[in-house]
């Protein structure tokens, strides 16, 4: 049957085709039979040439980042396992999310910095052992709020917010404010780096009606 219908097929694919015809044969068994009959030869895959490089010497000198989308929980739904690994030591941190998003990558980097400090460089992931024990992570500067560093600012044009305070220091009517969304979903509105009070309006505010001239 192989000679007549499946010649040229690999043992794995051929075993699947044979199983569909009612012939259950393990692909390794089929491989041995085909090799004995001269119908298949062991093929060695030639790997692409990769230039070797020495691993970094110090912890924190290079931290690599990668993510893998897979049905990790066998529930028919793919999730993203995001990971950071130090090139010198193999030390790692991971984060599981529904999708590989910028925000989740930032959350993982946030966790790394809180535990180890700021790495000198960030790239993609490989693993190894350090050649020297010196730690090249930089300490988190005093007064630096990671929430501010990892947030992103965006001007909302499809929603309208009414600034309500502080009463004595309201921004001028034509002043420029910044709307900031934090990673936890909360919002801030700042004027000259100072937080102001606000409330979400149900709809776009309507301009005030112009006064009608008095009848003559």
PDB file of C-alpha atoms in Angstrom:
ATOM      1  CA  UNK A   1       0.000   0.000   0.000  1.00  0.00           C
ATOM      2  CA  UNK A   2       2.886   2.359   0.763  1.00  0.00           C
ATOM      3  CA  UNK A   3       4.525   1.621  -2.582  1.00  0.00           C
ATOM      4  CA  UNK A   4       1.259   2.100  -4.466  1.00  0.00           C
ATOM      5  CA  UNK A   5      -0.208   5.134  -2.707  1.00  0.00           C
ATOM      6  CA  UNK A   6       2.185   6.718  -0.210  1.00  0.00           C
ATOM      7  CA  UNK A   7       5.668   6.467  -1.669  1.00  0.00           C
ATOM      8  CA  UNK A   8       7.658   9.583  -0.707  1.00  0.00           C
ATOM      9  CA  UNK A   9       5.563  10.194   2.421  1.00  0.00           C
ATOM     10  CA  UNK A  10       7.431  10.358   5.701  1.00  0.00           C
ATOM     11  CA  UNK A  11       6.774   7.579   8.251  1.00  0.00           C
ATOM     12  CA  UNK A  12       4.723   9.813  10.558  1.00  0.00           C
ATOM     13  CA  UNK A  13       2.410  11.112   7.842  1.00  0.00           C
ATOM     14  CA  UNK A  14       2.240   7.704   6.186  1.00  0.00           C
ATOM     15  CA  UNK A  15       1.170   6.064   9.475  1.00  0.00           C
ATOM     16  CA  UNK A  16      -1.629   8.614   9.776  1.00  0.00           C
ATOM     17  CA  UNK A  17      -2.802   7.872   6.234  1.00  0.00           C
ATOM     18  CA  UNK A  18      -2.677   4.122   6.892  1.00  0.00           C
ATOM     19  CA  UNK A  19      -4.626   4.545  10.127  1.00  0.00           C
ATOM     20  CA  UNK A  20      -7.350   6.331   8.164  1.00  0.00           C
ATOM     21  CA  UNK A  21      -7.586   3.183   6.043  1.00  0.00           C
ATOM     22  CA  UNK A  22      -7.894   0.939   9.101  1.00  0.00           C
ATOM     23  CA  UNK A  23      -4.220  -0.068   9.434  1.00  0.00           C
ATOM     24  CA  UNK A  24      -2.924   1.047  12.843  1.00  0.00           C
ATOM     25  CA  UNK A  25       0.878   1.030  12.658  1.00  0.00           C
ATOM     26  CA  UNK A  26       3.194   2.968  14.941  1.00  0.00           C
ATOM     27  CA  UNK A  27       5.204   5.478  12.938  1.00  0.00           C
ATOM     28  CA  UNK A  28       8.515   4.233  14.423  1.00  0.00           C
ATOM     29  CA  UNK A  29       7.651   0.667  13.466  1.00  0.00           C
ATOM     30  CA  UNK A  30       6.760   1.821   9.976  1.00  0.00           C
ATOM     31  CA  UNK A  31      10.009   3.771   9.790  1.00  0.00           C
ATOM     32  CA  UNK A  32      12.040   0.623  10.521  1.00  0.00           C
ATOM     33  CA  UNK A  33      10.084  -1.406   7.939  1.00  0.00           C
ATOM     34  CA  UNK A  34      10.534   1.234   5.269  1.00  0.00           C
ATOM     35  CA  UNK A  35      14.255   1.567   5.973  1.00  0.00           C
ATOM     36  CA  UNK A  36      14.648  -2.224   5.805  1.00  0.00           C
ATOM     37  CA  UNK A  37      12.950  -2.226   2.394  1.00  0.00           C
ATOM     38  CA  UNK A  38      15.021   0.695   1.183  1.00  0.00           C
ATOM     39  CA  UNK A  39      11.959   2.936   0.889  1.00  0.00           C
ATOM     40  CA  UNK A  40      13.098   5.465   3.453  1.00  0.00           C
ATOM     41  CA  UNK A  41      16.453   6.763   4.617  1.00  0.00           C
ATOM     42  CA  UNK A  42      17.215   8.540   7.856  1.00  0.00           C
ATOM     43  CA  UNK A  43      17.328  12.208   7.063  1.00  0.00           C
ATOM     44  CA  UNK A  44      19.325  14.584   9.220  1.00  0.00           C
ATOM     45  CA  UNK A  45      18.145  18.118   9.363  1.00  0.00           C
ATOM     46  CA  UNK A  46      20.877  20.629   8.798  1.00  0.00           C
ATOM     47  CA  UNK A  47      20.567  23.408  11.309  1.00  0.00           C
ATOM     48  CA  UNK A  48      21.204  26.951  10.272  1.00  0.00           C
ATOM     49  CA  UNK A  49      24.622  28.268  11.122  1.00  0.00           C
ATOM     50  CA  UNK A  50      24.529  30.448  14.193  1.00  0.00           C
ATOM     51  CA  UNK A  51      27.417  32.494  15.372  1.00  0.00           C
ATOM     52  CA  UNK A  52      28.316  31.622  18.949  1.00  0.00           C
ATOM     53  CA  UNK A  53      28.704  34.400  21.470  1.00  0.00           C
ATOM     54  CA  UNK A  54      29.860  34.293  25.054  1.00  0.00           C
ATOM     55  CA  UNK A  55      27.199  34.844  27.673  1.00  0.00           C
ATOM     56  CA  UNK A  56      27.300  38.069  29.613  1.00  0.00           C
ATOM     57  CA  UNK A  57      29.551  38.046  32.661  1.00  0.00           C
ATOM     58  CA  UNK A  58      27.379  39.885  35.159  1.00  0.00           C
ATOM     59  CA  UNK A  59      23.897  39.566  36.565  1.00  0.00           C
ATOM     60  CA  UNK A  60      21.802  42.427  35.196  1.00  0.00           C
ATOM     61  CA  UNK A  61      24.093  43.139  32.254  1.00  0.00           C
ATOM     62  CA  UNK A  62      21.553  41.739  29.775  1.00  0.00           C
ATOM     63  CA  UNK A  63      18.021  40.600  30.597  1.00  0.00           C
ATOM     64  CA  UNK A  64      16.144  38.919  27.781  1.00  0.00           C
ATOM     65  CA  UNK A  65      12.407  38.906  27.221  1.00  0.00           C
ATOM     66  CA  UNK A  66      10.195  36.483  25.313  1.00  0.00           C
ATOM     67  CA  UNK A  67       6.601  35.244  25.206  1.00  0.00           C
ATOM     68  CA  UNK A  68       4.898  32.028  24.142  1.00  0.00           C
ATOM     69  CA  UNK A  69       1.232  31.702  23.161  1.00  0.00           C
ATOM     70  CA  UNK A  70      -0.156  28.240  23.962  1.00  0.00           C
ATOM     71  CA  UNK A  71      -3.174  26.439  25.408  1.00  0.00           C
ATOM     72  CA  UNK A  72      -1.377  26.204  28.741  1.00  0.00           C
ATOM     73  CA  UNK A  73      -4.409  25.093  30.756  1.00  0.00           C
ATOM     74  CA  UNK A  74      -5.883  22.646  28.187  1.00  0.00           C
ATOM     75  CA  UNK A  75      -9.150  24.541  27.992  1.00  0.00           C
ATOM     76  CA  UNK A  76      -9.224  25.227  24.270  1.00  0.00           C
ATOM     77  CA  UNK A  77      -8.012  28.787  24.713  1.00  0.00           C
ATOM     78  CA  UNK A  78      -4.536  30.185  24.126  1.00  0.00           C
ATOM     79  CA  UNK A  79      -2.850  32.281  26.793  1.00  0.00           C
ATOM     80  CA  UNK A  80       0.441  34.116  26.674  1.00  0.00           C
ATOM     81  CA  UNK A  81       3.264  33.144  29.018  1.00  0.00           C
ATOM     82  CA  UNK A  82       5.659  36.081  29.155  1.00  0.00           C
ATOM     83  CA  UNK A  83       9.096  35.627  30.636  1.00  0.00           C
ATOM     84  CA  UNK A  84      12.258  37.549  31.481  1.00  0.00           C
ATOM     85  CA  UNK A  85      15.571  35.775  31.995  1.00  0.00           C
ATOM     86  CA  UNK A  86      18.992  37.066  32.939  1.00  0.00           C
ATOM     87  CA  UNK A  87      21.573  36.154  30.294  1.00  0.00           C
ATOM     88  CA  UNK A  88      24.334  35.497  32.815  1.00  0.00           C
ATOM     89  CA  UNK A  89      22.549  33.635  35.600  1.00  0.00           C
ATOM     90  CA  UNK A  90      19.369  32.202  34.100  1.00  0.00           C
ATOM     91  CA  UNK A  91      17.371  33.895  36.855  1.00  0.00           C
ATOM     92  CA  UNK A  92      13.839  34.530  35.646  1.00  0.00           C
ATOM     93  CA  UNK A  93      10.414  36.032  36.260  1.00  0.00           C
ATOM     94  CA  UNK A  94       7.198  35.204  34.411  1.00  0.00           C
ATOM     95  CA  UNK A  95       3.760  36.687  33.832  1.00  0.00           C
ATOM     96  CA  UNK A  96       0.667  34.942  32.444  1.00  0.00           C
ATOM     97  CA  UNK A  97      -1.895  36.951  30.506  1.00  0.00           C
ATOM     98  CA  UNK A  98      -4.678  36.343  28.023  1.00  0.00           C
ATOM     99  CA  UNK A  99      -2.772  38.152  25.276  1.00  0.00           C
ATOM    100  CA  UNK A 100       0.736  39.456  24.727  1.00  0.00           C
ATOM    101  CA  UNK A 101       0.191  43.161  25.241  1.00  0.00           C
ATOM    102  CA  UNK A 102       2.436  46.127  25.873  1.00  0.00           C
ATOM    103  CA  UNK A 103       0.775  46.676  29.242  1.00  0.00           C
ATOM    104  CA  UNK A 104       1.481  43.108  30.388  1.00  0.00           C
ATOM    105  CA  UNK A 105       5.087  43.362  29.210  1.00  0.00           C
ATOM    106  CA  UNK A 106       5.381  46.524  31.289  1.00  0.00           C
ATOM    107  CA  UNK A 107       3.885  44.765  34.315  1.00  0.00           C
ATOM    108  CA  UNK A 108       6.465  41.976  34.033  1.00  0.00           C
ATOM    109  CA  UNK A 109       9.331  44.449  33.707  1.00  0.00           C
ATOM    110  CA  UNK A 110       7.920  46.306  36.716  1.00  0.00           C
ATOM    111  CA  UNK A 111       8.090  43.079  38.785  1.00  0.00           C
ATOM    112  CA  UNK A 112      11.684  42.500  37.691  1.00  0.00           C
ATOM    113  CA  UNK A 113      12.786  46.008  38.633  1.00  0.00           C
ATOM    114  CA  UNK A 114      11.065  45.821  42.020  1.00  0.00           C
ATOM    115  CA  UNK A 115      12.935  42.617  42.863  1.00  0.00           C
ATOM    116  CA  UNK A 116      16.344  43.071  41.212  1.00  0.00           C
ATOM    117  CA  UNK A 117      16.689  46.647  39.990  1.00  0.00           C
ATOM    118  CA  UNK A 118      16.986  48.205  36.543  1.00  0.00           C
ATOM    119  CA  UNK A 119      18.894  45.987  34.073  1.00  0.00           C
ATOM    120  CA  UNK A 120      21.618  47.551  31.968  1.00  0.00           C
ATOM    121  CA  UNK A 121      20.108  46.170  28.744  1.00  0.00           C
ATOM    122  CA  UNK A 122      16.904  44.381  27.735  1.00  0.00           C
ATOM    123  CA  UNK A 123      16.647  42.000  24.795  1.00  0.00           C
ATOM    124  CA  UNK A 124      15.241  38.563  23.833  1.00  0.00           C
ATOM    125  CA  UNK A 125      15.656  35.407  25.935  1.00  0.00           C
ATOM    126  CA  UNK A 126      18.427  32.836  26.274  1.00  0.00           C
ATOM    127  CA  UNK A 127      19.911  31.271  29.389  1.00  0.00           C
ATOM    128  CA  UNK A 128      23.436  30.639  30.922  1.00  0.00           C
ATOM    129  CA  UNK A 129      25.680  31.012  34.076  1.00  0.00           C
ATOM    130  CA  UNK A 130      27.567  34.161  35.059  1.00  0.00           C
ATOM    131  CA  UNK A 131      31.308  34.375  34.467  1.00  0.00           C
ATOM    132  CA  UNK A 132      31.601  36.962  37.251  1.00  0.00           C
ATOM    133  CA  UNK A 133      29.429  37.520  40.292  1.00  0.00           C
ATOM    134  CA  UNK A 134      29.174  41.300  40.027  1.00  0.00           C
ATOM    135  CA  UNK A 135      25.562  42.509  39.748  1.00  0.00           C
ATOM    136  CA  UNK A 136      25.117  45.222  37.124  1.00  0.00           C
ATOM    137  CA  UNK A 137      21.529  46.111  37.964  1.00  0.00           C
ATOM    138  CA  UNK A 138      21.105  49.792  38.845  1.00  0.00           C
ATOM    139  CA  UNK A 139      19.197  50.639  42.002  1.00  0.00           C
ATOM    140  CA  UNK A 140      15.825  52.299  41.652  1.00  0.00           C
ATOM    141  CA  UNK A 141      16.429  56.040  42.152  1.00  0.00           C
ATOM    142  CA  UNK A 142      14.901  57.501  45.306  1.00  0.00           C
ATOM    143  CA  UNK A 143      11.659  59.307  44.669  1.00  0.00           C
ATOM    144  CA  UNK A 144      11.050  57.534  41.356  1.00  0.00           C
ATOM    145  CA  UNK A 145       7.509  56.150  41.212  1.00  0.00           C
ATOM    146  CA  UNK A 146       7.304  53.112  38.937  1.00  0.00           C
ATOM    147  CA  UNK A 147       3.631  53.832  38.406  1.00  0.00           C
ATOM    148  CA  UNK A 148       4.636  57.066  36.687  1.00  0.00           C
ATOM    149  CA  UNK A 149       7.405  55.441  34.655  1.00  0.00           C
ATOM    150  CA  UNK A 150       5.258  52.625  33.284  1.00  0.00           C
ATOM    151  CA  UNK A 151       2.148  54.600  32.625  1.00  0.00           C
ATOM    152  CA  UNK A 152       1.307  56.063  29.271  1.00  0.00           C
ATOM    153  CA  UNK A 153      -0.454  59.314  28.601  1.00  0.00           C
ATOM    154  CA  UNK A 154      -3.167  59.759  26.017  1.00  0.00           C
ATOM    155  CA  UNK A 155      -5.626  62.482  25.245  1.00  0.00           C
ATOM    156  CA  UNK A 156      -9.176  61.241  25.334  1.00  0.00           C
ATOM    157  CA  UNK A 157     -11.288  62.803  22.612  1.00  0.00           C
ATOM    158  CA  UNK A 158     -14.188  60.402  22.688  1.00  0.00           C
ATOM    159  CA  UNK A 159     -15.011  60.965  26.369  1.00  0.00           C
ATOM    160  CA  UNK A 160     -15.538  64.152  28.258  1.00  0.00           C
ATOM    161  CA  UNK A 161     -14.390  64.954  31.783  1.00  0.00           C
ATOM    162  CA  UNK A 162     -15.326  67.926  33.876  1.00  0.00           C
ATOM    163  CA  UNK A 163     -12.534  69.344  36.043  1.00  0.00           C
ATOM    164  CA  UNK A 164     -14.012  70.193  39.426  1.00  0.00           C
ATOM    165  CA  UNK A 165     -11.059  71.188  41.589  1.00  0.00           C
ATOM    166  CA  UNK A 166      -9.084  72.181  43.442  1.00  0.00           C
ATOM    167  CA  UNK A 167     -11.406  75.131  43.804  1.00  0.00           C
ATOM    168  CA  UNK A 168      -8.667  77.685  44.370  1.00  0.00           C
ATOM    169  CA  UNK A 169      -6.306  76.459  41.649  1.00  0.00           C
ATOM    170  CA  UNK A 170      -8.473  75.493  38.707  1.00  0.00           C
ATOM    171  CA  UNK A 171      -6.590  75.421  35.404  1.00  0.00           C
ATOM    172  CA  UNK A 172      -7.418  78.293  33.085  1.00  0.00           C
ATOM    173  CA  UNK A 173     -10.151  77.663  30.526  1.00  0.00           C
ATOM    174  CA  UNK A 174      -7.596  77.297  27.692  1.00  0.00           C
ATOM    175  CA  UNK A 175      -4.945  75.549  29.781  1.00  0.00           C
ATOM    176  CA  UNK A 176      -3.358  72.284  28.657  1.00  0.00           C
ATOM    177  CA  UNK A 177      -3.978  69.201  30.830  1.00  0.00           C
ATOM    178  CA  UNK A 178      -2.753  65.615  30.590  1.00  0.00           C
ATOM    179  CA  UNK A 179      -5.024  62.580  30.984  1.00  0.00           C
ATOM    180  CA  UNK A 180      -3.053  59.622  32.348  1.00  0.00           C
ATOM    181  CA  UNK A 181      -4.210  56.022  32.427  1.00  0.00           C
ATOM    182  CA  UNK A 182      -2.453  53.820  34.983  1.00  0.00           C
ATOM    183  CA  UNK A 183      -1.877  50.101  34.616  1.00  0.00           C
ATOM    184  CA  UNK A 184      -4.586  49.354  37.183  1.00  0.00           C
ATOM    185  CA  UNK A 185      -7.130  51.125  34.958  1.00  0.00           C
ATOM    186  CA  UNK A 186      -7.439  54.273  37.045  1.00  0.00           C
ATOM    187  CA  UNK A 187      -7.245  57.728  35.478  1.00  0.00           C
ATOM    188  CA  UNK A 188      -5.539  60.933  36.486  1.00  0.00           C
ATOM    189  CA  UNK A 189      -5.793  64.423  35.083  1.00  0.00           C
ATOM    190  CA  UNK A 190      -2.833  66.676  35.714  1.00  0.00           C
ATOM    191  CA  UNK A 191      -2.190  70.342  35.151  1.00  0.00           C
ATOM    192  CA  UNK A 192       1.467  71.354  35.328  1.00  0.00           C
ATOM    193  CA  UNK A 193       2.257  67.988  36.981  1.00  0.00           C
ATOM    194  CA  UNK A 194      -0.362  68.533  39.685  1.00  0.00           C
ATOM    195  CA  UNK A 195      -3.375  66.276  40.007  1.00  0.00           C
ATOM    196  CA  UNK A 196      -6.770  67.899  39.620  1.00  0.00           C
ATOM    197  CA  UNK A 197     -10.240  66.677  40.549  1.00  0.00           C
ATOM    198  CA  UNK A 198     -12.604  65.604  37.777  1.00  0.00           C
ATOM    199  CA  UNK A 199     -15.771  63.716  36.973  1.00  0.00           C
ATOM    200  CA  UNK A 200     -16.917  61.832  33.880  1.00  0.00           C
ATOM    201  CA  UNK A 201     -19.747  63.484  31.986  1.00  0.00           C
ATOM    202  CA  UNK A 202     -22.529  61.380  30.536  1.00  0.00           C
ATOM    203  CA  UNK A 203     -22.373  63.200  27.208  1.00  0.00           C
ATOM    204  CA  UNK A 204     -20.494  65.893  25.387  1.00  0.00           C
ATOM    205  CA  UNK A 205     -21.195  69.245  27.041  1.00  0.00           C
ATOM    206  CA  UNK A 206     -23.334  71.585  24.986  1.00  0.00           C
ATOM    207  CA  UNK A 207     -22.130  75.124  24.405  1.00  0.00           C
ATOM    208  CA  UNK A 208     -23.961  77.766  26.336  1.00  0.00           C
ATOM    209  CA  UNK A 209     -26.711  79.511  24.365  1.00  0.00           C
ATOM    210  CA  UNK A 210     -25.868  82.972  23.169  1.00  0.00           C
ATOM    211  CA  UNK A 211     -27.833  85.782  24.689  1.00  0.00           C
ATOM    212  CA  UNK A 212     -30.544  87.098  22.389  1.00  0.00           C
ATOM    213  CA  UNK A 213     -30.538  90.822  21.679  1.00  0.00           C
ATOM    214  CA  UNK A 214     -33.297  92.782  23.327  1.00  0.00           C
ATOM    215  CA  UNK A 215     -36.197  93.636  21.006  1.00  0.00           C
ATOM    216  CA  UNK A 216     -36.222  97.172  19.641  1.00  0.00           C
TER     217      UNK A 216
END
